[in-house]
PDB file of C-alpha atoms in Angstrom:
ATOM      1  CA  MET A   1      77.547  54.499 -10.478  1.00 60.00           C
ATOM      2  CA  THR A   2      76.754  57.754  -8.890  1.00 59.00           C
ATOM      3  CA  GLU A   3      75.374  59.263 -11.896  1.00 61.00           C
ATOM      4  CA  LYS A   4      72.808  56.344 -12.292  1.00 62.00           C
ATOM      5  CA  LEU A   5      71.726  56.684  -8.676  1.00 64.00           C
ATOM      6  CA  LEU A   6      71.713  60.478  -8.145  1.00 63.00           C
ATOM      7  CA  GLY A   7      71.572  61.810 -11.681  1.00 65.00           C
ATOM      8  CA  LEU A   8      68.457  63.546 -13.107  1.00 71.00           C
ATOM      9  CA  LEU A   9      65.714  61.060 -13.946  1.00 70.00           C
ATOM     10  CA  SER A  10      64.901  63.099 -16.940  1.00 69.00           C
ATOM     11  CA  LYS A  11      68.242  62.054 -18.415  1.00 73.00           C
ATOM     12  CA  ARG A  12      67.647  58.263 -17.860  1.00 75.00           C
ATOM     13  CA  PRO A  13      65.892  55.755 -20.106  1.00 76.00           C
ATOM     14  CA  TRP A  14      62.209  55.767 -19.644  1.00 80.00           C
ATOM     15  CA  THR A  15      62.277  52.176 -18.144  1.00 84.00           C
ATOM     16  CA  GLU A  16      64.683  53.173 -15.484  1.00 83.00           C
ATOM     17  CA  ARG A  17      62.824  56.237 -14.853  1.00 83.00           C
ATOM     18  CA  TRP A  18      59.352  54.631 -14.376  1.00 86.00           C
ATOM     19  CA  LEU A  19      61.090  51.713 -12.299  1.00 88.00           C
ATOM     20  CA  THR A  20      62.550  54.181  -9.964  1.00 87.00           C
ATOM     21  CA  ARG A  21      59.333  56.040  -9.615  1.00 87.00           C
ATOM     22  CA  LEU A  22      57.403  52.758  -8.896  1.00 92.00           C
ATOM     23  CA  LEU A  23      59.928  51.696  -6.219  1.00 92.00           C
ATOM     24  CA  GLY A  24      59.556  55.116  -4.629  1.00 91.00           C
ATOM     25  CA  ALA A  25      55.847  54.732  -4.454  1.00 94.00           C
ATOM     26  CA  ALA A  26      56.205  51.204  -3.248  1.00 96.00           C
ATOM     27  CA  LEU A  27      58.710  52.299  -0.479  1.00 95.00           C
ATOM     28  CA  SER A  28      56.525  54.924   0.785  1.00 95.00           C
ATOM     29  CA  SER A  29      53.560  52.649   0.911  1.00 95.00           C
ATOM     30  CA  ALA A  30      55.743  50.055   2.597  1.00 94.00           C
ATOM     31  CA  ALA A  31      56.876  52.646   5.230  1.00 94.00           C
ATOM     32  CA  TYR A  32      53.201  53.499   6.025  1.00 93.00           C
ATOM     33  CA  LEU A  33      52.220  49.892   6.400  1.00 91.00           C
ATOM     34  CA  LEU A  34      55.212  49.079   8.750  1.00 91.00           C
ATOM     35  CA  CYS A  35      55.010  52.154  10.859  1.00 90.00           C
ATOM     36  CA  LEU A  36      51.470  52.723  11.312  1.00 85.00           C
ATOM     37  CA  PRO A  37      48.843  49.946  11.925  1.00 77.00           C
ATOM     38  CA  TRP A  38      46.065  49.435   9.465  1.00 71.00           C
ATOM     39  CA  ASP A  39      43.260  49.877  11.883  1.00 66.00           C
ATOM     40  CA  LEU A  40      43.622  53.364  13.459  1.00 61.00           C
ATOM     41  CA  ARG A  41      40.538  53.218  15.771  1.00 63.00           C
ATOM     42  CA  ASN A  42      40.759  53.742  19.499  1.00 64.00           C
ATOM     43  CA  ARG A  43      40.763  50.725  21.738  1.00 66.00           C
ATOM     44  CA  PRO A  44      39.780  50.167  25.386  1.00 65.00           C
ATOM     45  CA  GLU A  45      43.118  49.791  27.300  1.00 63.00           C
ATOM     46  CA  SER A  46      41.696  46.636  28.904  1.00 66.00           C
ATOM     47  CA  PRO A  47      38.091  45.200  28.728  1.00 74.00           C
ATOM     48  CA  GLY A  48      35.753  47.262  30.741  1.00 70.00           C
ATOM     49  CA  SER A  49      38.324  50.273  30.789  1.00 65.00           C
ATOM     50  CA  THR A  50      37.339  53.789  30.325  1.00 64.00           C
ATOM     51  CA  THR A  51      40.734  54.722  29.095  1.00 62.00           C
ATOM     52  CA  GLU A  52      41.276  54.292  25.429  1.00 63.00           C
ATOM     53  CA  THR A  53      44.551  53.733  23.523  1.00 63.00           C
ATOM     54  CA  THR A  54      45.320  53.859  20.051  1.00 70.00           C
ATOM     55  CA  PRO A  55      47.893  51.486  18.232  1.00 74.00           C
ATOM     56  CA  VAL A  56      49.713  54.461  16.682  1.00 78.00           C
ATOM     57  CA  THR A  57      52.824  55.213  18.505  1.00 84.00           C
ATOM     58  CA  VAL A  58      55.274  58.233  18.443  1.00 89.00           C
ATOM     59  CA  LEU A  59      57.968  56.137  17.435  1.00 92.00           C
ATOM     60  CA  GLY A  60      56.093  54.897  14.394  1.00 91.00           C
ATOM     61  CA  VAL A  61      55.080  58.396  13.413  1.00 91.00           C
ATOM     62  CA  ALA A  62      58.660  59.502  13.873  1.00 94.00           C
ATOM     63  CA  VAL A  63      60.123  56.614  11.705  1.00 95.00           C
ATOM     64  CA  LEU A  64      57.314  57.242   8.914  1.00 94.00           C
ATOM     65  CA  ALA A  65      58.179  61.035   8.902  1.00 94.00           C
ATOM     66  CA  VAL A  66      61.917  60.327   8.549  1.00 96.00           C
ATOM     67  CA  THR A  67      61.386  57.925   5.807  1.00 95.00           C
ATOM     68  CA  LEU A  68      58.983  59.961   3.903  1.00 94.00           C
ATOM     69  CA  LEU A  69      61.327  62.983   4.104  1.00 95.00           C
ATOM     70  CA  LEU A  70      64.301  60.935   2.910  1.00 94.00           C
ATOM     71  CA  LEU A  71      62.384  59.667   0.021  1.00 93.00           C
ATOM     72  CA  ALA A  72      61.376  63.425  -0.701  1.00 93.00           C
ATOM     73  CA  VAL A  73      65.026  64.517  -0.589  1.00 91.00           C
ATOM     74  CA  TYR A  74      65.856  61.596  -3.119  1.00 88.00           C
ATOM     75  CA  PHE A  75      62.904  62.337  -5.592  1.00 89.00           C
ATOM     76  CA  GLY A  76      63.327  66.218  -5.131  1.00 88.00           C
ATOM     77  CA  HIS A  77      66.852  66.307  -6.091  1.00 82.00           C
ATOM     78  CA  ARG A  78      66.343  63.710  -9.032  1.00 84.00           C
ATOM     79  CA  ASP A  79      63.045  64.451 -10.656  1.00 83.00           C
ATOM     80  CA  ALA A  80      60.461  67.348 -11.342  1.00 83.00           C
ATOM     81  CA  LEU A  81      58.886  68.800  -8.361  1.00 84.00           C
ATOM     82  CA  ALA A  82      55.319  67.283  -8.692  1.00 88.00           C
ATOM     83  CA  TRP A  83      56.675  63.619  -8.649  1.00 89.00           C
ATOM     84  CA  PRO A  84      57.735  63.646  -4.933  1.00 90.00           C
ATOM     85  CA  LEU A  85      54.092  64.477  -4.074  1.00 91.00           C
ATOM     86  CA  LEU A  86      52.830  61.826  -6.181  1.00 91.00           C
ATOM     87  CA  LEU A  87      55.255  59.095  -5.152  1.00 91.00           C
ATOM     88  CA  VAL A  88      55.993  59.973  -1.644  1.00 93.00           C
ATOM     89  CA  ALA A  89      53.018  61.690  -0.184  1.00 94.00           C
ATOM     90  CA  ALA A  90      50.017  60.151  -2.057  1.00 95.00           C
ATOM     91  CA  PRO A  91      50.558  56.584  -1.399  1.00 95.00           C
ATOM     92  CA  PRO A  92      50.457  57.130   2.581  1.00 94.00           C
ATOM     93  CA  ALA A  93      47.362  59.374   2.195  1.00 94.00           C
ATOM     94  CA  THR A  94      45.607  56.851   0.074  1.00 94.00           C
ATOM     95  CA  LEU A  95      46.201  54.243   2.367  1.00 92.00           C
ATOM     96  CA  MET A  96      45.163  56.137   5.515  1.00 89.00           C
ATOM     97  CA  TYR A  97      41.898  57.162   3.655  1.00 89.00           C
ATOM     98  CA  LEU A  98      41.274  53.435   2.925  1.00 87.00           C
ATOM     99  CA  SER A  99      42.085  52.553   6.575  1.00 82.00           C
ATOM    100  CA  PHE A 100      39.565  55.214   7.864  1.00 79.00           C
ATOM    101  CA  ARG A 101      36.999  54.231   5.311  1.00 79.00           C
ATOM    102  CA  THR A 102      37.109  50.478   5.858  1.00 76.00           C
ATOM    103  CA  ASN A 103      36.453  50.670   9.688  1.00 68.00           C
ATOM    104  CA  PRO A 104      33.460  48.312  10.207  1.00 62.00           C
ATOM    105  CA  GLU A 105      31.942  50.694  13.014  1.00 63.00           C
ATOM    106  CA  PRO A 106      30.849  54.273  12.483  1.00 61.00           C
ATOM    107  CA  PRO A 107      33.595  56.645  13.267  1.00 54.00           C
ATOM    108  CA  ASP A 108      33.507  58.383  16.640  1.00 57.00           C
ATOM    109  CA  ALA A 109      31.826  61.792  15.870  1.00 56.00           C
ATOM    110  CA  SER A 110      33.018  61.672  12.190  1.00 65.00           C
ATOM    111  CA  LEU A 111      36.376  62.997  13.184  1.00 75.00           C
ATOM    112  CA  TRP A 112      38.192  60.872  10.570  1.00 77.00           C
ATOM    113  CA  PRO A 113      37.591  63.051   7.567  1.00 82.00           C
ATOM    114  CA  LEU A 114      39.272  66.005   9.526  1.00 86.00           C
ATOM    115  CA  THR A 115      42.127  63.820  10.766  1.00 84.00           C
ATOM    116  CA  TRP A 116      42.705  62.434   7.207  1.00 89.00           C
ATOM    117  CA  ALA A 117      42.614  65.803   5.594  1.00 92.00           C
ATOM    118  CA  PHE A 118      44.963  67.377   8.188  1.00 94.00           C
ATOM    119  CA  SER A 119      47.465  64.363   7.984  1.00 92.00           C
ATOM    120  CA  THR A 120      47.437  64.637   4.230  1.00 94.00           C
ATOM    121  CA  LEU A 121      48.059  68.488   4.258  1.00 96.00           C
ATOM    122  CA  VAL A 122      51.004  68.018   6.648  1.00 95.00           C
ATOM    123  CA  MET A 123      52.518  65.131   4.647  1.00 94.00           C
ATOM    124  CA  ALA A 124      52.132  66.856   1.343  1.00 95.00           C
ATOM    125  CA  ALA A 125      53.468  70.183   2.774  1.00 95.00           C
ATOM    126  CA  GLY A 126      56.520  68.438   4.403  1.00 94.00           C
ATOM    127  CA  VAL A 127      57.271  66.639   1.255  1.00 94.00           C
ATOM    128  CA  LEU A 128      56.919  69.688  -1.079  1.00 94.00           C
ATOM    129  CA  VAL A 129      59.083  71.790   1.165  1.00 94.00           C
ATOM    130  CA  THR A 130      61.733  69.036   1.405  1.00 93.00           C
ATOM    131  CA  ALA A 131      61.648  68.276  -2.232  1.00 92.00           C
ATOM    132  CA  SER A 132      62.034  72.018  -3.291  1.00 92.00           C
ATOM    133  CA  VAL A 133      65.173  72.534  -0.747  1.00 92.00           C
ATOM    134  CA  ALA A 134      66.709  69.235  -2.193  1.00 87.00           C
ATOM    135  CA  ARG A 135      66.415  70.801  -5.746  1.00 87.00           C
ATOM    136  CA  GLN A 136      68.623  73.560  -4.754  1.00 87.00           C
ATOM    137  CA  PHE A 137      71.572  71.246  -4.273  1.00 81.00           C
ATOM    138  CA  ARG A 138      71.406  69.805  -8.092  1.00 76.00           C
ATOM    139  CA  GLN A 139      74.418  70.291 -10.013  1.00 71.00           C
ATOM    140  CA  ASP A 140      72.674  70.549 -13.297  1.00 59.00           C
ATOM    141  CA  THR A 141      69.097  71.980 -12.859  1.00 48.00           C
ATOM    142  CA  GLY A 142      68.255  71.761 -16.531  1.00 53.00           C
ATOM    143  CA  ASP A 143      66.258  74.940 -16.209  1.00 52.00           C
ATOM    144  CA  SER A 144      68.342  77.090 -18.711  1.00 49.00           C
ATOM    145  CA  THR A 145      66.919  80.540 -19.562  1.00 46.00           C
ATOM    146  CA  ASP A 146      69.122  80.565 -22.772  1.00 42.00           C
ATOM    147  CA  GLY A 147      67.255  82.058 -25.612  1.00 44.00           C
ATOM    148  CA  LEU A 148      64.421  83.247 -23.294  1.00 45.00           C
ATOM    149  CA  VAL A 149      66.174  86.380 -22.377  1.00 50.00           C
ATOM    150  CA  PHE A 150      66.784  89.167 -24.918  1.00 49.00           C
ATOM    151  CA  ALA A 151      67.876  92.707 -24.639  1.00 50.00           C
ATOM    152  CA  HIS A 152      65.592  95.467 -25.861  1.00 51.00           C
ATOM    153  CA  SER A 153      65.357  99.337 -25.281  1.00 49.00           C
ATOM    154  CA  SER A 154      62.258 100.976 -24.143  1.00 51.00           C
ATOM    155  CA  SER A 155      63.256 104.405 -25.093  1.00 51.00           C
ATOM    156  CA  GLY A 156      63.051 103.754 -28.829  1.00 52.00           C
ATOM    157  CA  THR A 157      66.714 104.372 -29.384  1.00 53.00           C
ATOM    158  CA  GLY A 158      67.478 100.701 -29.712  1.00 51.00           C
ATOM    159  CA  GLY A 159      71.176 101.317 -28.754  1.00 52.00           C
ATOM    160  CA  GLY A 160      72.473 100.519 -32.241  1.00 54.00           C
ATOM    161  CA  SER A 161      70.049  97.688 -32.585  1.00 54.00           C
ATOM    162  CA  SER A 162      67.779  97.313 -35.590  1.00 56.00           C
ATOM    163  CA  ALA A 163      65.015  95.811 -33.622  1.00 55.00           C
ATOM    164  CA  PRO A 164      62.076  98.231 -32.847  1.00 56.00           C
ATOM    165  CA  ALA A 165      61.443  99.544 -29.260  1.00 58.00           C
ATOM    166  CA  VAL A 166      58.956  97.821 -27.390  1.00 59.00           C
ATOM    167  CA  ARG A 167      56.134  99.729 -25.803  1.00 62.00           C
ATOM    168  CA  ARG A 168      54.867  98.544 -22.471  1.00 59.00           C
ATOM    169  CA  PRO A 169      51.303  98.937 -21.573  1.00 58.00           C
ATOM    170  CA  SER A 170      50.452 101.811 -18.942  1.00 57.00           C
ATOM    171  CA  TRP A 171      48.349 101.193 -15.754  1.00 61.00           C
ATOM    172  CA  ASN A 172      47.567 104.934 -15.989  1.00 60.00           C
ATOM    173  CA  GLN A 173      44.884 104.970 -18.763  1.00 60.00           C
ATOM    174  CA  GLY A 174      43.879 108.725 -17.699  1.00 60.00           C
ATOM    175  CA  GLY A 175      46.918 109.941 -19.313  1.00 57.00           C
ATOM    176  CA  ARG A 176      48.228 111.700 -16.158  1.00 57.00           C
ATOM    177  CA  SER A 177      51.435 110.624 -14.657  1.00 52.00           C
TER     178      SER A 177
END
């Protein structure tokens, strides 16, 4: 059972692979929708008040961040490095963009594009760093270099090998060393 839940997705059947990825995207979308309200505009604290408040809370942002980081660890450990970006960071970024774009009133001083870009950058960077750290804890990375590394001699002696020497191009085209 552990192999099925924590093994590499590339070694699983394609239906299980895609269902797992779909579930990950759904979980990141659900986390965003549960932790952050759909309408992110500032509101007056009470009618006639000059103090504005936003429905976004620190607790909601913290729970969303922890949820996205846990999903990034899971998919970073199980899948290729690009998948956590697509499955964990892209759905909340898309939902945030749609939330900002569907406001019926014009945005205050058009700061929403900057807010969206910054938030997307922070989410993507956090997911990417977390996923790459999680990849370091894989048992079998699947990144074998067997057959890619070969021994050769640059002096031309070959060390008893019948392969010809490989001459490397020189950066010094003028001929002086």
